CSV table of C-alpha atoms in Angstrom, one decimal:
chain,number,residue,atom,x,y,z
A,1,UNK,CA,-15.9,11.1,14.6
A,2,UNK,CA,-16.7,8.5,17.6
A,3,UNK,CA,-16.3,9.2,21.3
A,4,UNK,CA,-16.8,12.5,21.0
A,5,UNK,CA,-19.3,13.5,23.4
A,6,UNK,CA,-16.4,13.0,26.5
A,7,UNK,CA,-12.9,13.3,27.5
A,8,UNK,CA,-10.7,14.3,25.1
A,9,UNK,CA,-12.9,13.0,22.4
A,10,UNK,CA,-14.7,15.9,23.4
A,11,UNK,CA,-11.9,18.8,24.1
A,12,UNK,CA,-10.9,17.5,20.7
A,13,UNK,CA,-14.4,18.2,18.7
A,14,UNK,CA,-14.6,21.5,20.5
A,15,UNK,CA,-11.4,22.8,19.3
A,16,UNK,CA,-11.9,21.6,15.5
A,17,UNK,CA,-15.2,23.4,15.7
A,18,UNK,CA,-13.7,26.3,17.5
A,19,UNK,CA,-10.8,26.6,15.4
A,20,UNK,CA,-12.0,26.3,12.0
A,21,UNK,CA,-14.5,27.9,10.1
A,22,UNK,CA,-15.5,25.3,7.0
A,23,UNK,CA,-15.3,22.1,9.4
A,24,UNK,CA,-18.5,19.9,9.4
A,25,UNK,CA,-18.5,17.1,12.6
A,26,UNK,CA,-20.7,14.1,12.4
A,27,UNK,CA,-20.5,12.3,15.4
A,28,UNK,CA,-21.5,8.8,15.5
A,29,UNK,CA,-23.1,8.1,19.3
A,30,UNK,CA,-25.7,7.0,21.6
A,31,UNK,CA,-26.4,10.6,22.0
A,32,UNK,CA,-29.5,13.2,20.4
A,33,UNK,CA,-28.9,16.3,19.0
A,34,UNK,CA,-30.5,17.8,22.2
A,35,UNK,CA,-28.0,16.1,24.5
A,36,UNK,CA,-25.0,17.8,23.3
A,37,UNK,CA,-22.5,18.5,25.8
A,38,UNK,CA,-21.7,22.0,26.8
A,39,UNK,CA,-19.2,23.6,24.4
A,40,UNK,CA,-20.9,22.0,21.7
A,41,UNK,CA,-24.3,23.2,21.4
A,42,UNK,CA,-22.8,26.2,20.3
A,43,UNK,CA,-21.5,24.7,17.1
A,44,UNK,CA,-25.1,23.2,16.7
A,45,UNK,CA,-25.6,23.9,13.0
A,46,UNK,CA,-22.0,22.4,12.3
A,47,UNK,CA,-22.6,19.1,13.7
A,48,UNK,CA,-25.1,16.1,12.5
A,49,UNK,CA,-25.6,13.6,15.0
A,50,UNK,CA,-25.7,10.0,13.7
A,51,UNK,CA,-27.3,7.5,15.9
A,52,UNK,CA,-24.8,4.7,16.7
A,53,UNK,CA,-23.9,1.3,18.6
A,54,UNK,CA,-20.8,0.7,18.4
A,55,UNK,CA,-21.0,-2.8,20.2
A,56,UNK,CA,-23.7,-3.7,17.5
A,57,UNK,CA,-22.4,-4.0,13.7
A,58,UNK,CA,-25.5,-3.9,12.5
A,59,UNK,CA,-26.5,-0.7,14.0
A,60,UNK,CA,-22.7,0.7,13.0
A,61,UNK,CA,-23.9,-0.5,9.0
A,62,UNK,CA,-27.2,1.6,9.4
A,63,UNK,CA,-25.2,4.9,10.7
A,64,UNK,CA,-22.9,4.1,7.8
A,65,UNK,CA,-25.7,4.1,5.2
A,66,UNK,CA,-27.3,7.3,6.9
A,67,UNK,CA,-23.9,9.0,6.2
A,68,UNK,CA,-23.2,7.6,2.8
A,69,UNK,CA,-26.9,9.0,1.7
A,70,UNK,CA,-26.0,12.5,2.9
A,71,UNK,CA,-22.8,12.5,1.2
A,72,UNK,CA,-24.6,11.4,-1.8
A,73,UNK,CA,-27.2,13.7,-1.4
A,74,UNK,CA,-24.7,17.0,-0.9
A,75,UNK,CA,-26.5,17.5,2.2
A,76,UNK,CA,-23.0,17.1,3.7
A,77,UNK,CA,-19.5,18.3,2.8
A,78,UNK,CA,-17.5,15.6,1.6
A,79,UNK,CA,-15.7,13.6,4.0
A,80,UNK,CA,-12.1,14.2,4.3
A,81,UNK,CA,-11.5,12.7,7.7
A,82,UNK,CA,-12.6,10.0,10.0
A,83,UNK,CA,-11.6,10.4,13.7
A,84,UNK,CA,-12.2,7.0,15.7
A,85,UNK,CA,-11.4,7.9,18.8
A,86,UNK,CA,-14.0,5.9,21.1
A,87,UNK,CA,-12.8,3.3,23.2
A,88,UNK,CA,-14.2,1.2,26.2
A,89,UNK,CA,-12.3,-0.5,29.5
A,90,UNK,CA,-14.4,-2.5,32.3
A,91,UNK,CA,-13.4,-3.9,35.4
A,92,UNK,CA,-13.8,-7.5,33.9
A,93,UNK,CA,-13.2,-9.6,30.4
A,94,UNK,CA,-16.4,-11.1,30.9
A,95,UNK,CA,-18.9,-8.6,29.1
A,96,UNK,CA,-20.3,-9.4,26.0
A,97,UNK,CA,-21.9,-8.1,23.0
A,98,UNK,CA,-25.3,-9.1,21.7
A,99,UNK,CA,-23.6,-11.1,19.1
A,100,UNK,CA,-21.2,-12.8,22.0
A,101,UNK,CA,-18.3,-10.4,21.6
A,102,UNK,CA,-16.2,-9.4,24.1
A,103,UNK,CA,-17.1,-5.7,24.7
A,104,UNK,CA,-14.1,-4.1,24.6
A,105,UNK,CA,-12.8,-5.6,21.5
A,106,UNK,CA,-15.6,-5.0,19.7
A,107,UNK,CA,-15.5,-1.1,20.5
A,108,UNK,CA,-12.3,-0.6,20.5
A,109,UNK,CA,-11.1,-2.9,17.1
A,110,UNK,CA,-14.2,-4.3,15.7
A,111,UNK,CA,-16.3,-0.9,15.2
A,112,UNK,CA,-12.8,0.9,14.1
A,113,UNK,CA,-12.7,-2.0,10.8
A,114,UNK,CA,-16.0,-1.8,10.3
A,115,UNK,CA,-16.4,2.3,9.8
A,116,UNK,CA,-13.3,2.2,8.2
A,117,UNK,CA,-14.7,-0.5,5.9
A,118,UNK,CA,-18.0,0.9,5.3
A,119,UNK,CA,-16.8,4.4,4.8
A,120,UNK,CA,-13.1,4.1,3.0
A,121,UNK,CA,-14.4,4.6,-0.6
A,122,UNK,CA,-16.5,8.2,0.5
A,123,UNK,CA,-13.5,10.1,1.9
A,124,UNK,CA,-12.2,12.4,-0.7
A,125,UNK,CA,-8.2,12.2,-1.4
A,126,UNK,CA,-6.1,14.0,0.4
A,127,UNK,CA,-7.8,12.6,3.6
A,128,UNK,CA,-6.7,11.1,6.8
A,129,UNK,CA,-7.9,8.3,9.2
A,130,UNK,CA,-7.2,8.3,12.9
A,131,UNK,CA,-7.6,5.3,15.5
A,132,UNK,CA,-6.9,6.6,19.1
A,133,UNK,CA,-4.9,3.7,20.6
A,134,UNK,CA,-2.9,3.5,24.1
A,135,UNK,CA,0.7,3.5,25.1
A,136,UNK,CA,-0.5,0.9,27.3
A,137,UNK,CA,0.3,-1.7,24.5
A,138,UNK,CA,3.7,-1.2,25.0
A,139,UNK,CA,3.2,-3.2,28.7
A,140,UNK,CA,6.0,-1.6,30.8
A,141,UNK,CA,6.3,0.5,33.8
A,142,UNK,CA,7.2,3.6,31.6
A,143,UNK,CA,4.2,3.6,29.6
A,144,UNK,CA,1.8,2.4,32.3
A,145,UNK,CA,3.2,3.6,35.1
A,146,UNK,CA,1.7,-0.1,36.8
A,147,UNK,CA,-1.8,0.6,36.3
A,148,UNK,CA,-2.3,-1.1,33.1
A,149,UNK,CA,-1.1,-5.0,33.0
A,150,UNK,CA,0.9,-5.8,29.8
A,151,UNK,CA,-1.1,-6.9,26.7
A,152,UNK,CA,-1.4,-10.9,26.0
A,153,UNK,CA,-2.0,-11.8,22.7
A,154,UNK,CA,-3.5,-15.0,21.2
A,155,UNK,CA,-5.4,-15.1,18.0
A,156,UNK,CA,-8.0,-12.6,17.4
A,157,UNK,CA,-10.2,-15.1,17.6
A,158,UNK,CA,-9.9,-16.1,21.2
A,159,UNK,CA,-9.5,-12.3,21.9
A,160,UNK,CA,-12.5,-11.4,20.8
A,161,UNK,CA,-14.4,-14.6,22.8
A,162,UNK,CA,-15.4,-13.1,26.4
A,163,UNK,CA,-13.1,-14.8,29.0
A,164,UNK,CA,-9.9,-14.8,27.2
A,165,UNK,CA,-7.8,-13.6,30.2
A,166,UNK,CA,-6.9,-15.4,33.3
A,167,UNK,CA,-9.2,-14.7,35.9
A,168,UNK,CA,-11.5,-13.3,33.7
A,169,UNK,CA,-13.7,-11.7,36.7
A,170,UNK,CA,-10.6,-9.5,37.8
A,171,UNK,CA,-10.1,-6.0,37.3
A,172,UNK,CA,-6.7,-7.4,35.8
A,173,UNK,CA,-8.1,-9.6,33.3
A,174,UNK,CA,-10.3,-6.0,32.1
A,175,UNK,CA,-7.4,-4.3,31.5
A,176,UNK,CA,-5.5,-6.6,30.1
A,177,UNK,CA,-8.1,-6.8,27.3
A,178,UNK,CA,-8.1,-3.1,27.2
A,179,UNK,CA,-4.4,-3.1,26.7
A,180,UNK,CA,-4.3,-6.1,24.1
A,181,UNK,CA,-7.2,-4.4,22.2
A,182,UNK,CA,-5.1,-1.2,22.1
A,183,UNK,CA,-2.0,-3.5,20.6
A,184,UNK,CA,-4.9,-4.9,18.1
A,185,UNK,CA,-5.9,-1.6,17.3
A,186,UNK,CA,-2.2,-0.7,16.4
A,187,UNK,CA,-1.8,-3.9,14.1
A,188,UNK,CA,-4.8,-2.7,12.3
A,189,UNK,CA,-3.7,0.7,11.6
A,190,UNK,CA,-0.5,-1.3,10.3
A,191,UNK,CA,-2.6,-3.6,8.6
A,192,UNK,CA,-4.9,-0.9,6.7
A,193,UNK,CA,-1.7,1.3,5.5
A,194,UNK,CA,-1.1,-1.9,3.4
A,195,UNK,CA,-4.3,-1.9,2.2
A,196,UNK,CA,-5.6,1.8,1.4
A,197,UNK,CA,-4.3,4.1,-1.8
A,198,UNK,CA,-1.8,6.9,-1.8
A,199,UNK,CA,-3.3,10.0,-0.4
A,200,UNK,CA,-5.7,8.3,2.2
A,201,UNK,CA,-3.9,7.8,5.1
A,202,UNK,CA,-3.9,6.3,8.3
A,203,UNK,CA,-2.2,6.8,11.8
A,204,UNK,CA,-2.4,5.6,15.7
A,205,UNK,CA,-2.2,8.5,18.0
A,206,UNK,CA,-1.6,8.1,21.2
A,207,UNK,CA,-2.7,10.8,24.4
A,208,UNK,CA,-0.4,9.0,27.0
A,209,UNK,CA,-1.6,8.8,30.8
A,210,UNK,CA,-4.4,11.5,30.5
A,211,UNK,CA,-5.8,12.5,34.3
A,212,UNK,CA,-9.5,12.4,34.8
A,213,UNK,CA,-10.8,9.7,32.1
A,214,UNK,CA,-11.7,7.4,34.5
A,215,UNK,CA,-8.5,4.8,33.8
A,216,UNK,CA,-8.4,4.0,37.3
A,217,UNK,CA,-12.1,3.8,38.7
A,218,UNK,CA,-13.2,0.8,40.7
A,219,UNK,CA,-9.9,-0.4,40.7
A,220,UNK,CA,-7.8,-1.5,43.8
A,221,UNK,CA,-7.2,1.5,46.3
A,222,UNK,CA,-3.5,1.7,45.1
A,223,UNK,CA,-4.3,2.2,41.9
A,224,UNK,CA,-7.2,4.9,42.7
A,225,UNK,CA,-4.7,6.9,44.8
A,226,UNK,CA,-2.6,7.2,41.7
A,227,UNK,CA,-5.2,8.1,39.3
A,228,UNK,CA,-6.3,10.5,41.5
A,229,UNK,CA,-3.3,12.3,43.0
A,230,UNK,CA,-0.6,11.4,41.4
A,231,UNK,CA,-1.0,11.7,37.7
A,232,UNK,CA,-2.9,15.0,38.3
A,233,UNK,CA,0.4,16.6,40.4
A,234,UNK,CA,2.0,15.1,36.9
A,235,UNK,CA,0.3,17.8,34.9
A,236,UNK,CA,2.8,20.2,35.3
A,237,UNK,CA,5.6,18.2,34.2
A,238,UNK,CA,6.1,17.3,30.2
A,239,UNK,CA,5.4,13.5,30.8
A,240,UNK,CA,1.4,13.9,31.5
A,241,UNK,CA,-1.7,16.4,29.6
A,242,UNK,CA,-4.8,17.1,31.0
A,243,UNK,CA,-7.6,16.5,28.7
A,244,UNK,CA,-7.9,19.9,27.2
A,245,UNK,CA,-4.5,19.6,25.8
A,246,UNK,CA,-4.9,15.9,25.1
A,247,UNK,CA,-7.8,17.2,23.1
A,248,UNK,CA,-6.1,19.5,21.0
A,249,UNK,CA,-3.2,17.3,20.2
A,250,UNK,CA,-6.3,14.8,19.2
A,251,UNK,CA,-7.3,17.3,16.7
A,252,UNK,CA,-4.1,17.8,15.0
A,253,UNK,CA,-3.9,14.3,15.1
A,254,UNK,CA,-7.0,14.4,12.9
A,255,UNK,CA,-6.9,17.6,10.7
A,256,UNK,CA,-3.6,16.3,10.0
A,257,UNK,CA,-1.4,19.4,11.5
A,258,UNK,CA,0.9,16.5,12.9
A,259,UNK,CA,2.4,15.1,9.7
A,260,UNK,CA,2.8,12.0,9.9
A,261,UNK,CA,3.1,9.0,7.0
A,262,UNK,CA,-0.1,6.3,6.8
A,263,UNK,CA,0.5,3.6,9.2
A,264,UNK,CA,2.8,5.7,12.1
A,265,UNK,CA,2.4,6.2,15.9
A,266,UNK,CA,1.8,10.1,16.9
A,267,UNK,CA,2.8,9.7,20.5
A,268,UNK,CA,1.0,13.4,21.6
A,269,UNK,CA,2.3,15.3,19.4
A,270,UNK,CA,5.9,13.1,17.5
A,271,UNK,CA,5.8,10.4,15.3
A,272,UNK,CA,7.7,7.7,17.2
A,273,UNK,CA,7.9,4.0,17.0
A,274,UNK,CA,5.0,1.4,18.3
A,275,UNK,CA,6.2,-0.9,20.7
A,276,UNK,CA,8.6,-3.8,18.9
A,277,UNK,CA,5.5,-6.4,19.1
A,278,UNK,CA,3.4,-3.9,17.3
A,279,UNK,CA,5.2,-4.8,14.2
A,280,UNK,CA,4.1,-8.4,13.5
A,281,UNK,CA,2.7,-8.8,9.7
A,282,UNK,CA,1.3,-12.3,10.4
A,283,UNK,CA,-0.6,-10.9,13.2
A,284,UNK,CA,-1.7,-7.9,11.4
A,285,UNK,CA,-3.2,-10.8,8.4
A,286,UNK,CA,-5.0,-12.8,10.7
A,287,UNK,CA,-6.3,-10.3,13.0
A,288,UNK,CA,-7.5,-8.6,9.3
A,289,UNK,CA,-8.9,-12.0,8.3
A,290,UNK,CA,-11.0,-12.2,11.3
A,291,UNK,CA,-12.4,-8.8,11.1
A,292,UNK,CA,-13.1,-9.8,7.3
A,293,UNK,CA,-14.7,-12.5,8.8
A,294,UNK,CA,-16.8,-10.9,11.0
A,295,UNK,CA,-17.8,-8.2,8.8
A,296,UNK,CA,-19.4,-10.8,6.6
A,297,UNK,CA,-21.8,-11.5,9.0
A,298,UNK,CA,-23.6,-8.3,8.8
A,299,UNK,CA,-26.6,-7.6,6.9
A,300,UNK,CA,-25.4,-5.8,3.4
A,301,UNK,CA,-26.1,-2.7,3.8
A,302,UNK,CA,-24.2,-0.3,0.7
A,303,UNK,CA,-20.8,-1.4,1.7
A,304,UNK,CA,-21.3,-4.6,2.9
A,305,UNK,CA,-22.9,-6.3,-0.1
């Protein structure tokens, strides 16, 4: 599991720990096993922490050899689940990885194809594979509520080039590369269904406008006042979850207690459709291409050879 160490990523980990008694986590993160956030620690001996980067591929190949060579070894359970649930927004399009990147396509596509990639032929059938995306790809007032511009899509190459937005310094320009990497993300959960045998599945789930992730910091005042008094008061209505219960829907997102087909949208907790431009197969090829393409470039490790 990545991005599990905060937000829901984190209310999610905690209830599959909490909930089930035979459930091994191995969270891939920046973080040491002595760092674990409260109401983890407690689940110590159920959790192997595997020291990743997920803006650097080559560090993502190294945690992928780590956990291959564990499963090998039986020193883990086998793996009947990824959970890639981290994702990244900045306040600009103009960060880059060390490889020249743009940051938040790198976390929140690039890292998802590469662990996918890397791990696909080690999960044991029935299994399930789930990319947390964003109903901000859908770009309208409904699903944004106006804090999230609309995605903009070009090809994946030029999206994944730092600068790809206008005004590329703007707080605009870093959402809308948040947003257009969460449509990305959807096309590749499209993308893999085509490519991945019966019985290892895939899915996008969605967990809405969640309060208290830090959507809205260093953004204009407008948008802060929202984020921080509006969406909350939201909380008690059916259209908004705190990040307890965003977490939880996360997990049966994962454990696969929301059924769901390989390539669907889990929107909380239903399987509804992706936004109409989510469903592009040309896109879906060429954004798959790229990734191949990138992917190349990484030292072999025992996937990548």
């Amino acid at each position: 599991m990545t991005g599990a160490t905060r937000g829901i990523g984190l209310a999610a980990a905690r209830h599959i720990l909490s909930t089930t008694g035979d459930v091994h986590l191995a969270l891939l993160s920046r973080g040491r096993m002595d760092e674990l956030p409260t109401g983890l620690a407690a689940y110590a001996d159920r959790i192997t922490m595997l020291p990743a980067d997920l803006t650097d591929a080559t560090s993502i190949d190294g945690a992928i050899a780590t956990l291959v060579g564990a499963l090998d070894a039986a020193t883990l359970p086998p793996l009947s689940a990824l959970g890639l649930n981290a994702g990244i927004q900045f306040v600009d399009a103009l960060h880059a990885t060390g490889a020249g990147l743009e940051t938040t396509f790198a976390v929140n596509v690039v890292a998802n194809h590469l662990l996918i990639m890397g791990l696909r032929e080690h999960l044991r059938i029935p299994a399930r594979i789930t990319i947390t995306v964003s109903d901000t790809h859908f770009g309208d007032f409904r699903h944004t509520g106006g804090l999230v511009p609309a995605p903009r899509w070009s090809a994946p190459r030029t999206l994944a080039a730092p600068g790809a937005f206008a005004d590329p310094a703007s707080t605009a320009a870093g959402r809308t590369a948040y947003s257009t990497s969460k449509l990305a993300a959807v096309h590749l959960v499209h993308e893999w269904a085509r490519h991945l045998p019966a019985g290892l599945d895939i899915v996008s789930y969605n967990p809405s406008l969640v309060p208290g992730t830090g959507l809205t910091r260093d953004a204009r005042a407008l948008d802060r006042f929202a984020g921080r008094w509006v969406l909350p008061a939201l909380s008690i209505t059916p259209l908004v979850d705190r990040i307890p219960t965003a977490g939880v829907k996360l997990a049966d997102a994962i454990l696969a207690r929301t059924a769901a087909g390989s390539g669907e949208y889990i929107d909380r907790t239903r399987v509804v459709p992706s936004s109409p431009e989510s469903y592009d197969p040309q896109r879906e090829r060429e954004l798959w291409d790229f990734l191949e393409e990138l992917r190349r470039r990484v030292p072999a490790g025992p996937d990548n050879r």
